PDB file of C-alpha atoms in Angstrom:
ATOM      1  CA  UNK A   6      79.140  81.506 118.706  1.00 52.00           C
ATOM      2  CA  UNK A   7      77.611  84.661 120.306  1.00 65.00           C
ATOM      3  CA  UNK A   8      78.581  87.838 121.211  1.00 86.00           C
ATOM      4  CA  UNK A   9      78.721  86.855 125.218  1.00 88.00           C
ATOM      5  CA  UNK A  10      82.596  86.035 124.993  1.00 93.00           C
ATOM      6  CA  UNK A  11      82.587  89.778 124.190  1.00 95.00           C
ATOM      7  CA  UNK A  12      81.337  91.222 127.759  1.00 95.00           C
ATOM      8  CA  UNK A  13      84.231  89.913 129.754  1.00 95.00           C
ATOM      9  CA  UNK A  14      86.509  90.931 127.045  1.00 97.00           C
ATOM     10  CA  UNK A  15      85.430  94.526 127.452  1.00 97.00           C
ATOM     11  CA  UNK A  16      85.238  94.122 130.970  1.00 96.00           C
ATOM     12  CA  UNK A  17      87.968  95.920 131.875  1.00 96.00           C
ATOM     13  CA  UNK A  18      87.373  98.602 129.666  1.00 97.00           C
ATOM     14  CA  UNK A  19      83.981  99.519 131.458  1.00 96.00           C
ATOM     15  CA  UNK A  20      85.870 101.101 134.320  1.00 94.00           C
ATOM     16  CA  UNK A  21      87.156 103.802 132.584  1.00 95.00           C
ATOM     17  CA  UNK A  22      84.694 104.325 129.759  1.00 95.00           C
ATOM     18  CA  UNK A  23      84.503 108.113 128.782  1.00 95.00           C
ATOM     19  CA  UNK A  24      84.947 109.371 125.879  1.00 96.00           C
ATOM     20  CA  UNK A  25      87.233 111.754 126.510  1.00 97.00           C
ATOM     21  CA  UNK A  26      90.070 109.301 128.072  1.00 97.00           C
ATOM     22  CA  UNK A  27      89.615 107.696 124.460  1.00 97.00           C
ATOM     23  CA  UNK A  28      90.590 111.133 122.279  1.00 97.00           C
ATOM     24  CA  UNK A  29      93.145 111.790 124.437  1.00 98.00           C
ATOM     25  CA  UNK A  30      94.143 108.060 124.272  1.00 98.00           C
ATOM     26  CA  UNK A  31      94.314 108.330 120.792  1.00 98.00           C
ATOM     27  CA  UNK A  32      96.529 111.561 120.836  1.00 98.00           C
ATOM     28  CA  UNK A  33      98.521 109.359 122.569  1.00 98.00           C
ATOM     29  CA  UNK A  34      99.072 106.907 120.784  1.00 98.00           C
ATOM     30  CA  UNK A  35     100.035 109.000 117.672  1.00 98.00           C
ATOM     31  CA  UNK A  36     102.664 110.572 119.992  1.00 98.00           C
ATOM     32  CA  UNK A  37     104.016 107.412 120.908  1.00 98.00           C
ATOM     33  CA  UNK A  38     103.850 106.205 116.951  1.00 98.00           C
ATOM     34  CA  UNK A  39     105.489 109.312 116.202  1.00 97.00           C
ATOM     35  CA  UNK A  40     108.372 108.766 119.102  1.00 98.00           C
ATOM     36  CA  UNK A  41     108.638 104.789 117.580  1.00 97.00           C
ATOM     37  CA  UNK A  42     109.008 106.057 113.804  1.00 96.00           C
ATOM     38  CA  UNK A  43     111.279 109.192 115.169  1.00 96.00           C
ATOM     39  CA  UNK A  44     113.776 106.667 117.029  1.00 97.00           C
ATOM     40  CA  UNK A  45     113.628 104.182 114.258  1.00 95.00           C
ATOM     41  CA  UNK A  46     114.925 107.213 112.004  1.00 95.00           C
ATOM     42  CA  UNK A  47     117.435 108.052 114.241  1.00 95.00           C
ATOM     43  CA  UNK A  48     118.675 104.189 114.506  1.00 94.00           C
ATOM     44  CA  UNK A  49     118.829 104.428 110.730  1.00 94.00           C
ATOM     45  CA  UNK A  50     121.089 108.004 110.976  1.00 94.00           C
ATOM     46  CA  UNK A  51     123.290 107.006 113.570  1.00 93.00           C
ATOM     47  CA  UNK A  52     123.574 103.502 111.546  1.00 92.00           C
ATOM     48  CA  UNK A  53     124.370 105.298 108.022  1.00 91.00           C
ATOM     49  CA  UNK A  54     125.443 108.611 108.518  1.00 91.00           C
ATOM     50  CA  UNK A  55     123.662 111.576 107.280  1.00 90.00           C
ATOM     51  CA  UNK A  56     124.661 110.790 103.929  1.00 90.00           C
ATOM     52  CA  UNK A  57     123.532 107.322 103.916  1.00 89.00           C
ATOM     53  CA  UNK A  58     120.237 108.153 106.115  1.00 89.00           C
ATOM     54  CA  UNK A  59     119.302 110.720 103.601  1.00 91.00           C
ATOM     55  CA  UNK A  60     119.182 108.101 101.035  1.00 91.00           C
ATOM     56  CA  UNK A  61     117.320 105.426 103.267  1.00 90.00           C
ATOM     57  CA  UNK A  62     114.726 108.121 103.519  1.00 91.00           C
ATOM     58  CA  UNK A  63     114.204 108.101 100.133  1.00 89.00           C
ATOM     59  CA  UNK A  64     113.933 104.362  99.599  1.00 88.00           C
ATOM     60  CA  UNK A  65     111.599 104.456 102.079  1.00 88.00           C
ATOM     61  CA  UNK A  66     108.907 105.950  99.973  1.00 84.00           C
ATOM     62  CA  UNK A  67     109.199 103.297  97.394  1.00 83.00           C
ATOM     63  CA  UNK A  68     110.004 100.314  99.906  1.00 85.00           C
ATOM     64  CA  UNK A  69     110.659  97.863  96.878  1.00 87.00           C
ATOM     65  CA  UNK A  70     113.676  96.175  98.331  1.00 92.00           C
ATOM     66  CA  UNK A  71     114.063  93.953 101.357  1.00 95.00           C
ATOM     67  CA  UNK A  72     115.206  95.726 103.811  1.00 94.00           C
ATOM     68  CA  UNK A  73     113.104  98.784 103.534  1.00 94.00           C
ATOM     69  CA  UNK A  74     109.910  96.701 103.526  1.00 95.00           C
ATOM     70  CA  UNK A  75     110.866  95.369 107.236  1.00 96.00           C
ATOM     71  CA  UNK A  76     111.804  99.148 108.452  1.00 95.00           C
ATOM     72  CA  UNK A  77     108.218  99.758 106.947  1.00 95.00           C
ATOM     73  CA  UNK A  78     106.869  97.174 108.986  1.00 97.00           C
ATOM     74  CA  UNK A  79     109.060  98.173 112.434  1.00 96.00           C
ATOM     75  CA  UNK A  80     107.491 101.588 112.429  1.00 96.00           C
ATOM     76  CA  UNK A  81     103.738  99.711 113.362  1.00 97.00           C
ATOM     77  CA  UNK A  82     104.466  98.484 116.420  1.00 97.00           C
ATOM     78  CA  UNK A  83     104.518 101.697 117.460  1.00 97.00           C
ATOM     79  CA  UNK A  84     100.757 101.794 117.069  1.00 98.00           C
ATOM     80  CA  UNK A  85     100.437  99.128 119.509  1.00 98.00           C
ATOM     81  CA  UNK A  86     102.452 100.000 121.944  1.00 98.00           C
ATOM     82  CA  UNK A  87     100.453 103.702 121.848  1.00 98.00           C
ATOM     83  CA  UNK A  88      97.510 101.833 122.798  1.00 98.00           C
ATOM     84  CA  UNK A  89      99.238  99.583 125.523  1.00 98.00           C
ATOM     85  CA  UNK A  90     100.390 103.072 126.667  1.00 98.00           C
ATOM     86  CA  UNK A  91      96.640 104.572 126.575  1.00 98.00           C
ATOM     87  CA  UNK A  92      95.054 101.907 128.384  1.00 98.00           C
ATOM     88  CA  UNK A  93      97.963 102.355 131.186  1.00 97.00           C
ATOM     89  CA  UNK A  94      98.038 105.742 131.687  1.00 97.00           C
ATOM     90  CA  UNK A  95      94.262 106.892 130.809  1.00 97.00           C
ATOM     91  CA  UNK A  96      92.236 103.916 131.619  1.00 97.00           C
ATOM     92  CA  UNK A  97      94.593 102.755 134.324  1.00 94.00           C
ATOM     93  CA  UNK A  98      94.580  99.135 133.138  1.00 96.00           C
ATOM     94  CA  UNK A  99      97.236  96.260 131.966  1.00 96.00           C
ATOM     95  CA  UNK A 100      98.141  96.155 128.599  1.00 97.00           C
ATOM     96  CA  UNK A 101      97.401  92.276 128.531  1.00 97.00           C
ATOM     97  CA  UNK A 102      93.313  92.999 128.674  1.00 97.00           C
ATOM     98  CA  UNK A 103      93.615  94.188 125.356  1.00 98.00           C
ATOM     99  CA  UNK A 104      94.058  90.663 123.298  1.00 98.00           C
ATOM    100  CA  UNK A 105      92.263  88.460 125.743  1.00 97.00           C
ATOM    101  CA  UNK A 106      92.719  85.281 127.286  1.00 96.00           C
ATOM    102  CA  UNK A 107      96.419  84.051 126.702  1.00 96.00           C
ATOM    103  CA  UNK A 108      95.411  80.334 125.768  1.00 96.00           C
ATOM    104  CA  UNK A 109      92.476  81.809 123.671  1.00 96.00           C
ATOM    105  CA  UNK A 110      94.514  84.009 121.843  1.00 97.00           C
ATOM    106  CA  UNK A 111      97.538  81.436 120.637  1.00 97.00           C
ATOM    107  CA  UNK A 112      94.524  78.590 119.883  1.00 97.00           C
ATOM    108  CA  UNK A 113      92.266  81.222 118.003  1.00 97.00           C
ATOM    109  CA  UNK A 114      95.131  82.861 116.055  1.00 98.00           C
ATOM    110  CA  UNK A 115      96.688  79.289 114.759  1.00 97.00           C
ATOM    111  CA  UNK A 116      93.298  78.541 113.461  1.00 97.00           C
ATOM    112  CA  UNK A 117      92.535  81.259 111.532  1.00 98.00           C
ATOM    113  CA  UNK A 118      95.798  81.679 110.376  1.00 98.00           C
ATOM    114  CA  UNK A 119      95.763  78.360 108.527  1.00 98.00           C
ATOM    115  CA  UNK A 120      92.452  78.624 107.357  1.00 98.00           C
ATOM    116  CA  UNK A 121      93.596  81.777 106.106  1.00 98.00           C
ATOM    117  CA  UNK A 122      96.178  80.278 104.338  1.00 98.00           C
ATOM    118  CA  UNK A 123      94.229  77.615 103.163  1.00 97.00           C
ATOM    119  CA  UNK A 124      91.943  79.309 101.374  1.00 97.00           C
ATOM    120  CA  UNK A 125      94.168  81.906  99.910  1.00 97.00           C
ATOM    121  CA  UNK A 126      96.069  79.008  98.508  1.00 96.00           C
ATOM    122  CA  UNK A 127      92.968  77.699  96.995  1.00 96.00           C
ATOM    123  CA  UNK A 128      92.033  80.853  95.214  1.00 95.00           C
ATOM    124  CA  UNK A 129      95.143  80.391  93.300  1.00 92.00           C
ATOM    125  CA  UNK A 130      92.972  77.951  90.689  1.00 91.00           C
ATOM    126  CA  UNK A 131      90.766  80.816  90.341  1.00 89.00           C
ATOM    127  CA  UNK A 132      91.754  82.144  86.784  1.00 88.00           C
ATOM    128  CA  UNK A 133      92.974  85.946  86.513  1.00 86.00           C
ATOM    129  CA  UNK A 134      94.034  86.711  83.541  1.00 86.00           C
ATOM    130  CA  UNK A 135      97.319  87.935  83.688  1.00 90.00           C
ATOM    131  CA  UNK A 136     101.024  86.081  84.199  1.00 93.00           C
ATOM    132  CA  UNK A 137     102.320  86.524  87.438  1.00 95.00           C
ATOM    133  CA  UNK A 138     106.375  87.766  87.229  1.00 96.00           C
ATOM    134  CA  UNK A 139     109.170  86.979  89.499  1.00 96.00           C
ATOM    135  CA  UNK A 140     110.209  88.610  92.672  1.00 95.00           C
ATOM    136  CA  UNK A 141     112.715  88.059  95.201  1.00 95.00           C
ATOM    137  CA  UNK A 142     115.226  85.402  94.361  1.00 95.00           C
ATOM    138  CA  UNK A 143     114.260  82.025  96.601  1.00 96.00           C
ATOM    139  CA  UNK A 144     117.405  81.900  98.284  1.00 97.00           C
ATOM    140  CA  UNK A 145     117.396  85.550  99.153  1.00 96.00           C
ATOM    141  CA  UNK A 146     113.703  85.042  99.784  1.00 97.00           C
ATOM    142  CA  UNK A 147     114.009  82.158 102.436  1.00 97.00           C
ATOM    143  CA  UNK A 148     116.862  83.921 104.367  1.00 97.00           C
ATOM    144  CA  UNK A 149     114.819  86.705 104.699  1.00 97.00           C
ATOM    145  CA  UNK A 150     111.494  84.618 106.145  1.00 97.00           C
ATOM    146  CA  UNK A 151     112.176  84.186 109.488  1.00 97.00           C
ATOM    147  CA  UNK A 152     112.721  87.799 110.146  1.00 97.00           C
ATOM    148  CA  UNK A 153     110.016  88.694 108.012  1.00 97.00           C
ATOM    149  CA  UNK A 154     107.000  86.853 109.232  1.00 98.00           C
ATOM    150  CA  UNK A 155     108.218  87.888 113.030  1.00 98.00           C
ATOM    151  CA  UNK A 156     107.775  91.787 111.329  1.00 98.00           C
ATOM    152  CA  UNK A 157     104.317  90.707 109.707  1.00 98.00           C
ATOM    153  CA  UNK A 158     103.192  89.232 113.209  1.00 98.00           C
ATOM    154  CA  UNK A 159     104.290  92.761 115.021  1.00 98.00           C
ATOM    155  CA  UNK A 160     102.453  94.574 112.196  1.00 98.00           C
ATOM    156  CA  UNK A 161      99.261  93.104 112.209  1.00 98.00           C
ATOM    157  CA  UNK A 162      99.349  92.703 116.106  1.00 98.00           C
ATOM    158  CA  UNK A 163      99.903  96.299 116.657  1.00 98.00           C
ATOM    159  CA  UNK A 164      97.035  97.146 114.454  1.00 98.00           C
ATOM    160  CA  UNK A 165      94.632  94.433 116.100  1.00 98.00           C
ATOM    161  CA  UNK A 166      95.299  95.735 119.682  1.00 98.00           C
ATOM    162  CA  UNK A 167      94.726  99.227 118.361  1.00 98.00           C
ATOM    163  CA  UNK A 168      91.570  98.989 116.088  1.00 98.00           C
ATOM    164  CA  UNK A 169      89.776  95.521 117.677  1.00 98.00           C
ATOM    165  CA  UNK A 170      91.885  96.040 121.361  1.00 97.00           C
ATOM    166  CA  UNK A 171      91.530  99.198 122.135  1.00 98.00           C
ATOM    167  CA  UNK A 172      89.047 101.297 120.096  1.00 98.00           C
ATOM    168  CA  UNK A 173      86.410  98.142 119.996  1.00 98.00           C
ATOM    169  CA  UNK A 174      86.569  97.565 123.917  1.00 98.00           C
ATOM    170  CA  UNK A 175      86.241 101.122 124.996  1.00 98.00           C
ATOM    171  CA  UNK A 176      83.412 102.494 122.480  1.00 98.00           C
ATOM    172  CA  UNK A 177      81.642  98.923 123.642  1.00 97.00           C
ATOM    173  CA  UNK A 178      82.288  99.863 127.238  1.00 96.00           C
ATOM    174  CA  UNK A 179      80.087 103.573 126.542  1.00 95.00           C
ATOM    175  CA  UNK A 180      77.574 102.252 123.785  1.00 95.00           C
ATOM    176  CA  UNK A 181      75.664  99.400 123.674  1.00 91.00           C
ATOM    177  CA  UNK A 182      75.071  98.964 119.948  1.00 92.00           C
ATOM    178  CA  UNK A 183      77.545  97.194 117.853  1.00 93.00           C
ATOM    179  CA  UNK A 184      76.747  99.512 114.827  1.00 92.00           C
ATOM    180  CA  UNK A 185      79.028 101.728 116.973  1.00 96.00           C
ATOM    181  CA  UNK A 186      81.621  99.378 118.336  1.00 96.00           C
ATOM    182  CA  UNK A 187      81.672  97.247 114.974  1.00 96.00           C
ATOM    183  CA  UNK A 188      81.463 100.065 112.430  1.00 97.00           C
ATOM    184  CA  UNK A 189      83.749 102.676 113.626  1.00 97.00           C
ATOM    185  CA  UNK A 190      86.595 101.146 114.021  1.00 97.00           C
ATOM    186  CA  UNK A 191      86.434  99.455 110.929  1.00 98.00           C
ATOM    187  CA  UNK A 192      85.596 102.667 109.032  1.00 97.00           C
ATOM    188  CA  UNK A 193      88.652 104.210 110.721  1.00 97.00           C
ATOM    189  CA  UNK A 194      90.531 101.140 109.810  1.00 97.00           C
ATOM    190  CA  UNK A 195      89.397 101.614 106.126  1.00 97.00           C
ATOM    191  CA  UNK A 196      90.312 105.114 106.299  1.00 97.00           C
ATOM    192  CA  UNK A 197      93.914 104.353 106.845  1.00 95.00           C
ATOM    193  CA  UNK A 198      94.410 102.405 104.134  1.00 95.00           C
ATOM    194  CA  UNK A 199      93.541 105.113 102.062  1.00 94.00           C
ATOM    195  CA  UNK A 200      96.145 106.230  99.632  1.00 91.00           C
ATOM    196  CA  UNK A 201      96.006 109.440  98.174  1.00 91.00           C
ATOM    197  CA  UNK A 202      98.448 108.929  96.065  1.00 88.00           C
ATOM    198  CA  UNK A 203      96.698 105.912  94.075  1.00 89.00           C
ATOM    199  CA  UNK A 204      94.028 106.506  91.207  1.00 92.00           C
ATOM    200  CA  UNK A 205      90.880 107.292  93.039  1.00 94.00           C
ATOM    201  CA  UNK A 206      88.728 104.525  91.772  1.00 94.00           C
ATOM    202  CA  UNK A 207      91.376 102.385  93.712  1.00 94.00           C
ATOM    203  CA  UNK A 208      92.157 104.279  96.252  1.00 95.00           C
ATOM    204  CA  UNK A 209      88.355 104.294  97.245  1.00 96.00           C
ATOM    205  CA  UNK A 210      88.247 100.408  96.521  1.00 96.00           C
ATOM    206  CA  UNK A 211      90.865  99.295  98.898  1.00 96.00           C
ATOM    207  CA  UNK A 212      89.641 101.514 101.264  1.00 97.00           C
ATOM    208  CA  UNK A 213      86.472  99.786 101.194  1.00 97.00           C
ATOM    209  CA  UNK A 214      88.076  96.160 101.205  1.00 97.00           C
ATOM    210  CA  UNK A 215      90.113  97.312 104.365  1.00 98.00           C
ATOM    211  CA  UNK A 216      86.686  98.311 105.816  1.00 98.00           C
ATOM    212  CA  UNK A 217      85.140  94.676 104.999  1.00 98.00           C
ATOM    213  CA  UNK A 218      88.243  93.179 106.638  1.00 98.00           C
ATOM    214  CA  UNK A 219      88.045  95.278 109.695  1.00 98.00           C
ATOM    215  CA  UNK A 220      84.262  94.696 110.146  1.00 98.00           C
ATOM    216  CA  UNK A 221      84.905  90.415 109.441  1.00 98.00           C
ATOM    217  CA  UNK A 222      87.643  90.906 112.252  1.00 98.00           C
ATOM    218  CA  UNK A 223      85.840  93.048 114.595  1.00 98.00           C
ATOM    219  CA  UNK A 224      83.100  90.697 114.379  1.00 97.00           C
ATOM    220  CA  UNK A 225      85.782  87.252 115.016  1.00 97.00           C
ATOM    221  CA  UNK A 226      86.796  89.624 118.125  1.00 97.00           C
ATOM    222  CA  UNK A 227      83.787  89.882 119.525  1.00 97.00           C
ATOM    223  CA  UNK A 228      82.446  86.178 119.304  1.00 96.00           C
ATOM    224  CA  UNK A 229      85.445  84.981 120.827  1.00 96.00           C
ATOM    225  CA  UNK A 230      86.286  87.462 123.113  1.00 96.00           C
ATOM    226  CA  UNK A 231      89.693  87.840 122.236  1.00 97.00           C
ATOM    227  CA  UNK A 232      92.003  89.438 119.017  1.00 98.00           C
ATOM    228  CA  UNK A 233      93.744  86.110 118.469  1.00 98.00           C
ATOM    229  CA  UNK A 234      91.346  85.111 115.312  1.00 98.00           C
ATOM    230  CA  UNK A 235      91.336  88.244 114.091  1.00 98.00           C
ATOM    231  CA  UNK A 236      95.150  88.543 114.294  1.00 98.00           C
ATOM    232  CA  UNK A 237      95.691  85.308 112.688  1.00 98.00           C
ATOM    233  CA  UNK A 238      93.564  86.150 109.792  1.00 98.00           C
ATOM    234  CA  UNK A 239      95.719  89.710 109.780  1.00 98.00           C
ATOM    235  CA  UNK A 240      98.785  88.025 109.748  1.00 98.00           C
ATOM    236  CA  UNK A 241      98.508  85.593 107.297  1.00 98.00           C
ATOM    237  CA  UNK A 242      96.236  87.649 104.756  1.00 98.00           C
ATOM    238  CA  UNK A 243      99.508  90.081 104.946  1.00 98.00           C
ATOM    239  CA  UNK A 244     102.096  87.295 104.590  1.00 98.00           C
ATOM    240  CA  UNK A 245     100.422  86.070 101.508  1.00 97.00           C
ATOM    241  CA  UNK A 246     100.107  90.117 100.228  1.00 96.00           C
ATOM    242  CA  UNK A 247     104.245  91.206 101.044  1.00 97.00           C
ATOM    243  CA  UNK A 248     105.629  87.652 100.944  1.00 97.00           C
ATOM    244  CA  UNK A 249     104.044  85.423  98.421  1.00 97.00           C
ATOM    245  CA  UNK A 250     102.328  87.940  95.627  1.00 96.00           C
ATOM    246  CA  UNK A 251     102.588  91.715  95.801  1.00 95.00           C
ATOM    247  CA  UNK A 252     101.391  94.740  93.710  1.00 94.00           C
ATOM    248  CA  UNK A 253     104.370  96.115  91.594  1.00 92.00           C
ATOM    249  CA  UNK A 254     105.421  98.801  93.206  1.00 86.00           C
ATOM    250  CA  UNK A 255     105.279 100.141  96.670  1.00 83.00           C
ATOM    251  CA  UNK A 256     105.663  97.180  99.692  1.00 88.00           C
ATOM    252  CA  UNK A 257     107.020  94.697  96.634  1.00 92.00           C
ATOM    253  CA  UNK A 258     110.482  94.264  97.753  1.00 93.00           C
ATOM    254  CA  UNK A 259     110.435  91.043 100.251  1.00 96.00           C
ATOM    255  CA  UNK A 260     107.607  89.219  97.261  1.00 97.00           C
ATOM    256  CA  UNK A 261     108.422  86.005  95.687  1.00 97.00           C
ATOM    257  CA  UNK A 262     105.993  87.054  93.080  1.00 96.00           C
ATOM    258  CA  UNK A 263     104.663  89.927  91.533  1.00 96.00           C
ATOM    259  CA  UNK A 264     101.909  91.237  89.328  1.00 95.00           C
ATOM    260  CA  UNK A 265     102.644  92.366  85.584  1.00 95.00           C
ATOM    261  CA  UNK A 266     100.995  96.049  86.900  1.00 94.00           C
ATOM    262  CA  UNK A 267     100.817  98.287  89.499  1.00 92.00           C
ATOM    263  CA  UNK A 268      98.529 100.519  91.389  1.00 89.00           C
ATOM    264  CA  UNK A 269      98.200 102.790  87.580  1.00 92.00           C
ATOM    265  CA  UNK A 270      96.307  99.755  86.207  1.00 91.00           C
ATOM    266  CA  UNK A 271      92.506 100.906  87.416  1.00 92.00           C
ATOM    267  CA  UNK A 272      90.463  98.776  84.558  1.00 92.00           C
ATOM    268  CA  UNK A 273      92.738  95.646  85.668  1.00 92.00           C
ATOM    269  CA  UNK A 274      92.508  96.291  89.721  1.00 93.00           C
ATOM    270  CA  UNK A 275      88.805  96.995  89.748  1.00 95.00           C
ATOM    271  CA  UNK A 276      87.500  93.729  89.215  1.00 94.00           C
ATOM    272  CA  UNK A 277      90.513  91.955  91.127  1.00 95.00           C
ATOM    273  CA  UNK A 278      89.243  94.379  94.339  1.00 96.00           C
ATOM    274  CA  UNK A 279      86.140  93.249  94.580  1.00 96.00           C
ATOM    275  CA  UNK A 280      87.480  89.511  94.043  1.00 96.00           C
ATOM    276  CA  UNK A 281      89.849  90.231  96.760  1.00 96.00           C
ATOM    277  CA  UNK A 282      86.725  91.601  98.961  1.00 97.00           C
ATOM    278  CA  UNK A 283      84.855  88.276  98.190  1.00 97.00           C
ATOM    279  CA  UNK A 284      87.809  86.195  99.376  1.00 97.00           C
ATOM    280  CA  UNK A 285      87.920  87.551 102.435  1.00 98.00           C
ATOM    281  CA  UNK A 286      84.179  87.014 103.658  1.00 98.00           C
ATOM    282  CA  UNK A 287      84.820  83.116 102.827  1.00 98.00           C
ATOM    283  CA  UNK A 288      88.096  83.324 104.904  1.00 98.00           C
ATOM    284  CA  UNK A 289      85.836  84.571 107.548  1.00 98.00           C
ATOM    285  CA  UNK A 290      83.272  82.575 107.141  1.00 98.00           C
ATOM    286  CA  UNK A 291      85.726  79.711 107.150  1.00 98.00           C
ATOM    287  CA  UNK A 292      86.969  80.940 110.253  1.00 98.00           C
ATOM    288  CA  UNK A 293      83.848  81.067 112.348  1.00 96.00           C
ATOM    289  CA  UNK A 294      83.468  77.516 110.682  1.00 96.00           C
ATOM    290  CA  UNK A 295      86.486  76.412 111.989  1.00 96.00           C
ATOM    291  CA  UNK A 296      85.875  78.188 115.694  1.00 95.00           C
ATOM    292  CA  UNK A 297      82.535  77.186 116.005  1.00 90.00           C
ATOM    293  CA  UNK A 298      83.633  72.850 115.321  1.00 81.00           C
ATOM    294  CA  UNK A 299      86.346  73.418 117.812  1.00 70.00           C
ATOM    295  CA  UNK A 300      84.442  75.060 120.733  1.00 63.00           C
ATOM    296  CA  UNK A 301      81.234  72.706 120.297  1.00 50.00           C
TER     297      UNK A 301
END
């Protein structure tokens, strides 16, 4: 695979290329994820009462049960829809040019979400060190699946069309090397996943692990000229990170499984980090395996 299923993929974008349709698209979509997070509040209000919404708001900051782990999730979409919005209004284009070929996308995001899968499973016989502890009870888990993994899906698509839709097609459409169209996004991408609030060894680590990811996906996007790989290896990297094993802490609360520490435990994380980071370039590399057997 090449990077020539990436020209018709950006296509579109090369009507409308300037830059300055792209910062205002971006102002828009933070209005429009603003809006999306502001109505999803209000839902919440009108739902609970002030009383009650007060004390969702709270929860919200901790998001270690359930239910406020999928309102966390519904306020991402927003992100996506800001960019569907952008491409509309600024670039005066249909929201579908942003994932790609229909077909393409389904086929391409299957496979990589079961190799994905796959190979997270086998990194379980990789020895860490530390007992893993219970999460959410299995009953309670498995009635909260379905609605779950539709959440994840909506997450990680939002952030696809936004980071490899969006931002990758228009800085391709004004610059011609991919240092610009591969690296920025996924810097930006990296960037968001910093949390201030986390020790800054680790802070600066996942940071850099969300980079790697956005740089492995950027570069499935461009080879196959659609987000579908990338957004199967999103969602199922995520499903195994809220769903399966979690951090203690923050985004726990829908985990059959969690770790014995949180994001405090720098000596224990460090090492795991980087384990993580080498984990995902096989997963990638697995992927282009995988996409590269079924398009000979």
């Amino acid at each position: 695979m090449t990077y020539k299923a990436h020209d018709a993929f950006v296509a579109p974008a090369r009507a409308r290329p300037g830059l300055w349709r792209l910062l205002f698209g971006l102002v828009l979509v933070a209005a429009v994820f603003v809006a999306w997070f502001m109505a999803l509040v209000a839902v919440i209000f009108l739902v609970s009462g002030t009383g009650g919404g007060q004390q969702w708001m709270v929860r919200l900051t901790t998001a270690n049960t359930p239910t406020t782990v999928l309102l966390i999730l519904a306020a991402i979409p927003g992100l996506g829809l800001g960019a569907m919005a952008a491409v509309r209004v600024l670039h005066a284009r249909g929201p579908a040019t942003l994932f790609g070929p229909k077909q393409r996308v389904i086929r391409h995001f299957s496979i990589a979400a079961a190799v994905t899968l796959a190979v997270l499973a086998a990194s379980l016989l990789i020895p860490t060190g530390y007992t893993l502890m219970p999460g959410l009870d299995l009953r309670l888990w498995l009635s909260f699946l379905p609605l779950a993994l539709v959440a994840i899906a909506a997450q990680a698509g939002a952030e696809e069309v936004l980071f490899r839709g969006y931002l990758q097609q228009q800085l391709a459409a004004r610059f011609a090397s991919p240092l610009v169209w591969l690296l920025v996004p996924s810097l930006i991408f990296g960037a968001a996943h910093f949390d201030p609030g986390a020790p800054p060894v680790v802070a600066w680590l996942v940071a850099a692990a969300a980079t790697v990811f956005g740089l492995c996906a950027a570069d499935l996007t461009a080879r196959t000229g659609s987000i579908g790989a990338a957004w199967g290896f999103h969602f199922a990297n995520n499903v195994a990170a809220v769903l399966v094993i979690a951090l203690n802490g923050n985004l726990s609360g829908l985990a059959l499984y969690v770790t014995p520490f949180g994001a405090e435990a720098v000596e224990t994380l460090q090492p795991l980090i980087l384990r993580d980071i080498a984990i995902t370039l096989a997963i990638y590399a697995a992927i282009r395996f995988a996409l590269a057997r079924k398009s000979a």
